[in-house]
Amino acid sequence: MMKEETKVWSAEGLIDSHAHYFDSRFGGEGDHSADEILSREVFGAGIAAAVNVATNPENALACIRQAQVYSGLYAAVGIHPEDCKALGDADEEIERIRVLADTPEKRKKNKIIAIGEIGLDYYWEPYDKARQAEFFEKQMLLAKELGLPVIIHDREAHGDCFETVLRHPDVTGVFHSFSGSAEMARELCRRGWYISFSGVLTFRNARKVREVAQVVPSDRILVETDCPYLSPEPFRGRLNHSGRMVFTAAALAEARGTDYQTVVSQTSENACVLFGLPDKV
Ligand code: NI
């Protein structure tokens, strides 16, 4: 009987535009610890760089501390629309983010390359639209002030997210794990935005995301894990890490009718341009 040939893709050179290595699911002992995974499965497997994305002022500190340990790990700091629920006054909370990144020296020392993740989430009820909008709006202004790109979380809030970014033409960045329409993706790209694809692209029911993957120009595509969440097939539901992004990159190549290595070089080059990473990370 013929054995079906299994393709082996190399993680070499890939850049993960969105990861959460401070998440408590990486807090386990041995195999599941963030340090073990980062040294063995991520940088040990050839991943060139990863952006460690904070979701509130507290985990922003953990996120920076980890980035300072690994040369390929960078930090994004910001307040997620879900996290703003449990926080205090918006100006005070955002000030805690601003002080981490308000001088070039601090940005360099803390390895901060973006404001994120910020945005709107109308999926998890109950949500407070006005409060989410206040945090989003004020962090867009912060990004403009600091001259940093943003990482946008948009869940079930496409219209309001699009409308908000249109009001801030001086700020661009990436829509992470994009779930909007192909039409919205096209419009964002025309305005200088990037679209990032996660493991969702490998799911059987991801027809809409595959459509998006077909229309986004090659200088606008990024790949990500959103780890520990959104593991691609065949690891769906399990602990995710940047090494598993090979399956996402392969799905992106297939959807775009191009080869795997082309997707690796395009997405990594785009990540370097957007986040101002050194050419040879
Ligand atoms: Ni995330």
CSV table of C-alpha atoms and ligand atoms in Angstrom, one decimal:
chain,number,residue,atom,x,y,z
A,1,MET,CA,0.0,0.0,0.0
A,2,MET,CA,1.3,3.5,-0.9
A,3,LYS,CA,1.9,5.7,2.0
A,4,GLU,CA,0.6,9.2,1.5
A,5,GLU,CA,3.5,11.6,1.3
A,6,THR,CA,3.6,14.1,4.1
A,7,LYS,CA,4.9,17.5,3.3
A,8,VAL,CA,7.4,19.1,5.7
A,9,TRP,CA,7.5,22.8,5.8
A,10,SER,CA,10.4,24.7,7.4
A,11,ALA,CA,9.7,27.4,10.0
A,12,GLU,CA,12.9,29.1,9.0
A,13,GLY,CA,12.5,32.8,8.5
A,14,LEU,CA,8.8,33.1,9.4
A,15,ILE,CA,7.7,36.1,11.6
A,16,ASP,CA,4.8,35.7,13.9
A,17,SER,CA,3.0,39.1,14.0
A,18,HIS,CA,0.8,38.3,17.0
A,19,ALA,CA,1.5,36.1,20.0
A,20,HIS,CA,0.9,36.1,23.8
A,21,TYR,CA,3.7,34.2,25.4
A,22,PHE,CA,2.9,35.7,28.9
A,23,ASP,CA,-0.5,34.0,28.8
A,24,SER,CA,-1.0,31.7,31.9
A,25,ARG,CA,-1.6,28.7,29.6
A,26,PHE,CA,2.2,28.9,28.9
A,27,GLY,CA,2.8,28.9,32.7
A,28,GLY,CA,3.0,25.1,33.0
A,29,GLU,CA,6.0,23.1,33.9
A,30,GLY,CA,8.5,21.6,31.5
A,31,ASP,CA,7.1,21.2,28.0
A,32,HIS,CA,4.4,23.9,28.4
A,33,SER,CA,6.5,26.6,29.9
A,34,ALA,CA,7.0,29.7,27.7
A,35,ASP,CA,10.8,29.5,28.0
A,36,GLU,CA,10.9,25.9,26.9
A,37,ILE,CA,8.6,26.6,24.0
A,38,LEU,CA,10.4,29.8,22.9
A,39,SER,CA,13.8,28.2,22.9
A,40,ARG,CA,12.9,24.8,21.5
A,41,GLU,CA,9.8,25.1,19.3
A,42,VAL,CA,10.0,28.8,18.2
A,43,PHE,CA,13.6,30.2,17.9
A,44,GLY,CA,15.1,26.7,18.0
A,45,ALA,CA,13.0,25.8,14.9
A,46,GLY,CA,14.1,28.9,12.9
A,47,ILE,CA,11.3,31.4,13.5
A,48,ALA,CA,13.0,34.7,12.8
A,49,ALA,CA,10.9,36.9,15.1
A,50,ALA,CA,7.6,37.1,17.0
A,51,VAL,CA,5.6,40.1,18.3
A,52,ASN,CA,4.5,39.5,21.9
A,53,VAL,CA,1.2,41.4,22.2
A,54,ALA,CA,0.0,42.7,25.6
A,55,THR,CA,-3.7,43.2,26.4
A,56,ASN,CA,-3.6,45.4,29.6
A,57,PRO,CA,-1.1,47.6,31.6
A,58,GLU,CA,-0.2,44.7,33.9
A,59,ASN,CA,0.6,42.0,31.3
A,60,ALA,CA,2.4,44.7,29.3
A,61,LEU,CA,5.2,44.5,31.9
A,62,ALA,CA,5.4,40.7,31.6
A,63,CYS,CA,5.3,41.0,27.8
A,64,ILE,CA,8.3,43.4,27.8
A,65,ARG,CA,10.3,41.3,30.3
A,66,GLN,CA,10.0,38.3,28.0
A,67,ALA,CA,11.0,40.3,24.9
A,68,GLN,CA,14.1,41.5,26.7
A,69,VAL,CA,15.3,37.9,27.0
A,70,TYR,CA,15.0,36.7,23.4
A,71,SER,CA,16.6,38.7,20.6
A,72,GLY,CA,13.8,37.7,18.1
A,73,LEU,CA,11.0,38.6,20.5
A,74,TYR,CA,9.4,42.2,20.4
A,75,ALA,CA,6.7,43.8,22.4
A,76,ALA,CA,3.4,45.6,21.5
A,77,VAL,CA,1.7,47.3,24.4
A,78,GLY,CA,-2.0,48.3,24.6
A,79,ILE,CA,-5.4,47.7,26.2
A,80,HIS,CA,-7.7,45.1,24.6
A,81,PRO,CA,-11.4,45.9,24.4
A,82,GLU,CA,-12.2,42.9,26.6
A,83,ASP,CA,-9.7,44.0,29.3
A,84,CYS,CA,-11.0,47.5,29.5
A,85,LYS,CA,-14.0,46.2,31.4
A,86,ALA,CA,-12.0,45.5,34.5
A,87,LEU,CA,-9.9,48.6,34.5
A,88,GLY,CA,-10.4,52.1,35.9
A,89,ASP,CA,-10.4,55.5,34.2
A,90,ALA,CA,-9.3,55.4,30.6
A,91,ASP,CA,-6.8,58.3,30.7
A,92,GLU,CA,-5.1,56.8,33.8
A,93,GLU,CA,-4.9,53.3,32.4
A,94,ILE,CA,-3.6,54.5,29.0
A,95,GLU,CA,-1.0,56.6,30.8
A,96,ARG,CA,0.4,53.4,32.3
A,97,ILE,CA,0.9,52.2,28.7
A,98,ARG,CA,2.3,55.6,27.5
A,99,VAL,CA,5.0,55.8,30.1
A,100,LEU,CA,6.5,52.4,28.8
A,101,ALA,CA,7.0,53.9,25.3
A,102,ASP,CA,7.2,57.7,25.5
A,103,THR,CA,10.8,58.1,24.5
A,104,PRO,CA,13.0,56.5,21.8
A,105,GLU,CA,15.3,55.2,24.6
A,106,LYS,CA,12.4,53.5,26.4
A,107,ARG,CA,11.0,52.0,23.2
A,108,LYS,CA,14.4,50.6,22.4
A,109,LYS,CA,15.0,49.3,25.9
A,110,ASN,CA,11.5,47.8,26.2
A,111,LYS,CA,11.6,46.6,22.5
A,112,ILE,CA,8.2,48.2,21.9
A,113,ILE,CA,7.3,48.3,18.2
A,114,ALA,CA,3.6,48.8,18.2
A,115,ILE,CA,0.5,49.8,20.2
A,116,GLY,CA,-1.8,46.8,20.6
A,117,GLU,CA,-3.9,45.0,20.9
A,118,ILE,CA,-6.6,47.6,20.7
A,119,GLY,CA,-10.0,47.7,19.0
A,120,LEU,CA,-13.6,46.6,19.5
A,121,ASP,CA,-15.2,43.3,20.5
A,122,TYR,CA,-19.0,42.9,20.2
A,123,TYR,CA,-18.8,39.1,20.6
A,124,TRP,CA,-18.5,38.6,24.3
A,125,GLU,CA,-21.6,39.9,26.0
A,126,PRO,CA,-22.2,42.1,27.9
A,127,TYR,CA,-20.0,44.8,26.3
A,128,ASP,CA,-20.0,48.5,26.7
A,129,LYS,CA,-19.6,50.1,23.2
A,130,ALA,CA,-19.0,53.6,24.5
A,131,ARG,CA,-16.2,52.5,26.9
A,132,GLN,CA,-14.5,50.3,24.2
A,133,ALA,CA,-14.7,53.2,21.8
A,134,GLU,CA,-13.1,55.5,24.3
A,135,PHE,CA,-10.1,53.2,24.9
A,136,PHE,CA,-9.8,52.5,21.1
A,137,GLU,CA,-10.0,56.1,20.1
A,138,LYS,CA,-7.5,57.3,22.8
A,139,GLN,CA,-5.0,54.6,21.9
A,140,MET,CA,-5.2,55.5,18.2
A,141,LEU,CA,-4.2,59.0,19.3
A,142,LEU,CA,-1.4,57.6,21.5
A,143,ALA,CA,0.0,55.6,18.5
A,144,LYS,CA,0.0,58.8,16.5
A,145,GLU,CA,1.7,60.7,19.2
A,146,LEU,CA,4.5,58.1,19.5
A,147,GLY,CA,4.7,57.4,15.8
A,148,LEU,CA,4.0,53.7,16.2
A,149,PRO,CA,1.8,51.3,14.2
A,150,VAL,CA,-1.2,49.7,15.8
A,151,ILE,CA,-2.5,46.1,16.1
A,152,ILE,CA,-6.2,45.9,15.8
A,153,HIS,CA,-8.6,43.4,17.4
A,154,ASP,CA,-11.9,43.5,15.5
A,155,ARG,CA,-14.5,40.9,16.5
A,156,GLU,CA,-18.0,41.3,15.2
A,157,ALA,CA,-17.3,45.1,15.0
A,158,HIS,CA,-16.2,45.6,11.4
A,159,GLY,CA,-18.3,48.7,10.7
A,160,ASP,CA,-17.2,50.6,13.8
A,161,CYS,CA,-13.6,49.5,13.5
A,162,PHE,CA,-13.4,50.6,9.9
A,163,GLU,CA,-15.1,53.9,10.7
A,164,THR,CA,-12.6,54.5,13.5
A,165,VAL,CA,-9.5,53.9,11.4
A,166,LEU,CA,-10.9,56.1,8.7
A,167,ARG,CA,-11.0,59.0,11.2
A,168,HIS,CA,-7.2,58.5,11.9
A,169,PRO,CA,-5.6,58.5,8.5
A,170,ASP,CA,-2.2,59.2,10.0
A,171,VAL,CA,-2.2,55.8,11.8
A,172,THR,CA,-1.8,52.4,10.2
A,173,GLY,CA,-1.1,49.0,11.3
A,174,VAL,CA,-2.5,45.5,11.0
A,175,PHE,CA,-5.9,43.9,11.5
A,176,HIS,CA,-5.0,40.8,13.4
A,177,SER,CA,-6.7,37.4,12.6
A,178,PHE,CA,-8.9,39.4,10.1
A,179,SER,CA,-12.5,38.2,9.9
A,180,GLY,CA,-14.1,40.9,7.8
A,181,SER,CA,-15.1,40.7,4.2
A,182,ALA,CA,-12.9,40.7,1.1
A,183,GLU,CA,-14.3,44.1,0.2
A,184,MET,CA,-13.3,45.6,3.6
A,185,ALA,CA,-9.8,44.0,3.3
A,186,ARG,CA,-9.3,45.6,-0.1
A,187,GLU,CA,-10.4,49.0,1.2
A,188,LEU,CA,-8.0,48.7,4.2
A,189,CYS,CA,-5.1,47.7,2.0
A,190,ARG,CA,-5.7,50.7,-0.3
A,191,ARG,CA,-5.3,52.9,2.8
A,192,GLY,CA,-2.0,51.3,3.8
A,193,TRP,CA,-3.2,48.7,6.3
A,194,TYR,CA,-1.9,45.1,6.6
A,195,ILE,CA,-4.1,42.0,7.0
A,196,SER,CA,-2.8,39.2,9.2
A,197,PHE,CA,-3.9,35.5,8.9
A,198,SER,CA,-4.0,33.1,11.8
A,199,GLY,CA,-4.7,29.3,12.1
A,200,VAL,CA,-8.3,30.0,11.3
A,201,LEU,CA,-7.3,30.0,7.7
A,202,THR,CA,-6.7,26.2,8.0
A,203,PHE,CA,-10.2,25.5,9.4
A,204,ARG,CA,-12.6,23.7,7.1
A,205,ASN,CA,-15.3,26.3,7.5
A,206,ALA,CA,-13.0,29.3,6.8
A,207,ARG,CA,-14.4,30.1,3.3
A,208,LYS,CA,-14.7,33.8,4.0
A,209,VAL,CA,-11.1,34.1,5.3
A,210,ARG,CA,-9.8,32.2,2.2
A,211,GLU,CA,-11.6,34.7,0.0
A,212,VAL,CA,-9.8,37.5,1.8
A,213,ALA,CA,-6.5,35.6,1.3
A,214,GLN,CA,-7.1,35.6,-2.4
A,215,VAL,CA,-7.6,39.4,-2.8
A,216,VAL,CA,-5.0,41.0,-0.4
A,217,PRO,CA,-2.0,42.3,-2.3
A,218,SER,CA,1.3,40.5,-1.6
A,219,ASP,CA,2.9,43.6,0.1
A,220,ARG,CA,0.0,43.6,2.7
A,221,ILE,CA,-0.1,40.0,4.0
A,222,LEU,CA,1.2,38.9,7.5
A,223,VAL,CA,0.9,35.6,9.4
A,224,GLU,CA,0.4,35.1,13.1
A,225,THR,CA,-0.5,32.5,15.7
A,226,ASP,CA,-2.5,34.5,18.4
A,227,CYS,CA,-1.0,31.8,20.6
A,228,PRO,CA,-1.8,30.1,22.9
A,229,TYR,CA,-5.1,30.3,21.0
A,230,LEU,CA,-6.2,29.5,17.4
A,231,SER,CA,-3.9,26.5,16.7
A,232,PRO,CA,-4.0,25.6,13.0
A,233,GLU,CA,-5.1,22.2,11.8
A,234,PRO,CA,-4.0,19.5,12.5
A,235,PHE,CA,-3.5,20.9,16.0
A,236,ARG,CA,-6.8,22.7,16.3
A,237,GLY,CA,-7.8,23.1,20.0
A,238,ARG,CA,-4.3,22.4,21.3
A,239,LEU,CA,-1.8,24.8,22.8
A,240,ASN,CA,-0.5,27.0,19.9
A,241,HIS,CA,3.0,28.4,19.4
A,242,SER,CA,4.9,30.2,16.5
A,243,GLY,CA,6.4,26.9,15.3
A,244,ARG,CA,2.9,25.8,14.2
A,245,MET,CA,2.6,28.8,11.9
A,246,VAL,CA,4.0,26.6,9.1
A,247,PHE,CA,0.5,25.2,8.6
A,248,THR,CA,-1.0,28.7,8.3
A,249,ALA,CA,1.7,29.9,5.9
A,250,ALA,CA,1.1,26.7,3.8
A,251,ALA,CA,-2.7,27.4,3.7
A,252,LEU,CA,-2.0,31.0,2.7
A,253,ALA,CA,0.2,29.8,-0.1
A,254,GLU,CA,-2.5,27.4,-1.3
A,255,ALA,CA,-5.3,30.0,-1.2
A,256,ARG,CA,-3.2,32.5,-3.1
A,257,GLY,CA,-2.0,29.9,-5.7
A,258,THR,CA,1.7,30.5,-4.9
A,259,ASP,CA,4.4,28.5,-3.2
A,260,TYR,CA,5.3,28.2,0.4
A,261,GLN,CA,8.7,30.0,0.3
A,262,THR,CA,7.1,33.0,-1.5
A,263,VAL,CA,4.7,33.4,1.3
A,264,VAL,CA,7.5,33.1,3.9
A,265,SER,CA,9.5,35.9,2.3
A,266,GLN,CA,6.6,38.2,1.5
A,267,THR,CA,5.1,38.0,5.0
A,268,SER,CA,8.5,38.4,6.8
A,269,GLU,CA,9.5,41.3,4.6
A,270,ASN,CA,6.1,43.0,5.3
A,271,ALA,CA,6.5,42.5,9.1
A,272,CYS,CA,9.9,44.1,9.0
A,273,VAL,CA,8.6,47.1,7.1
A,274,LEU,CA,5.5,47.5,9.3
A,275,PHE,CA,7.2,47.1,12.6
A,276,GLY,CA,10.5,48.6,11.7
A,277,LEU,CA,12.4,45.4,12.5
A,278,PRO,CA,16.0,45.0,11.5
A,279,ASP,CA,16.2,43.5,8.0
A,280,LYS,CA,18.0,40.4,9.2
A,281,VAL,CA,16.1,39.6,12.4
B,1,NI,NI,-4.5,38.3,20.5
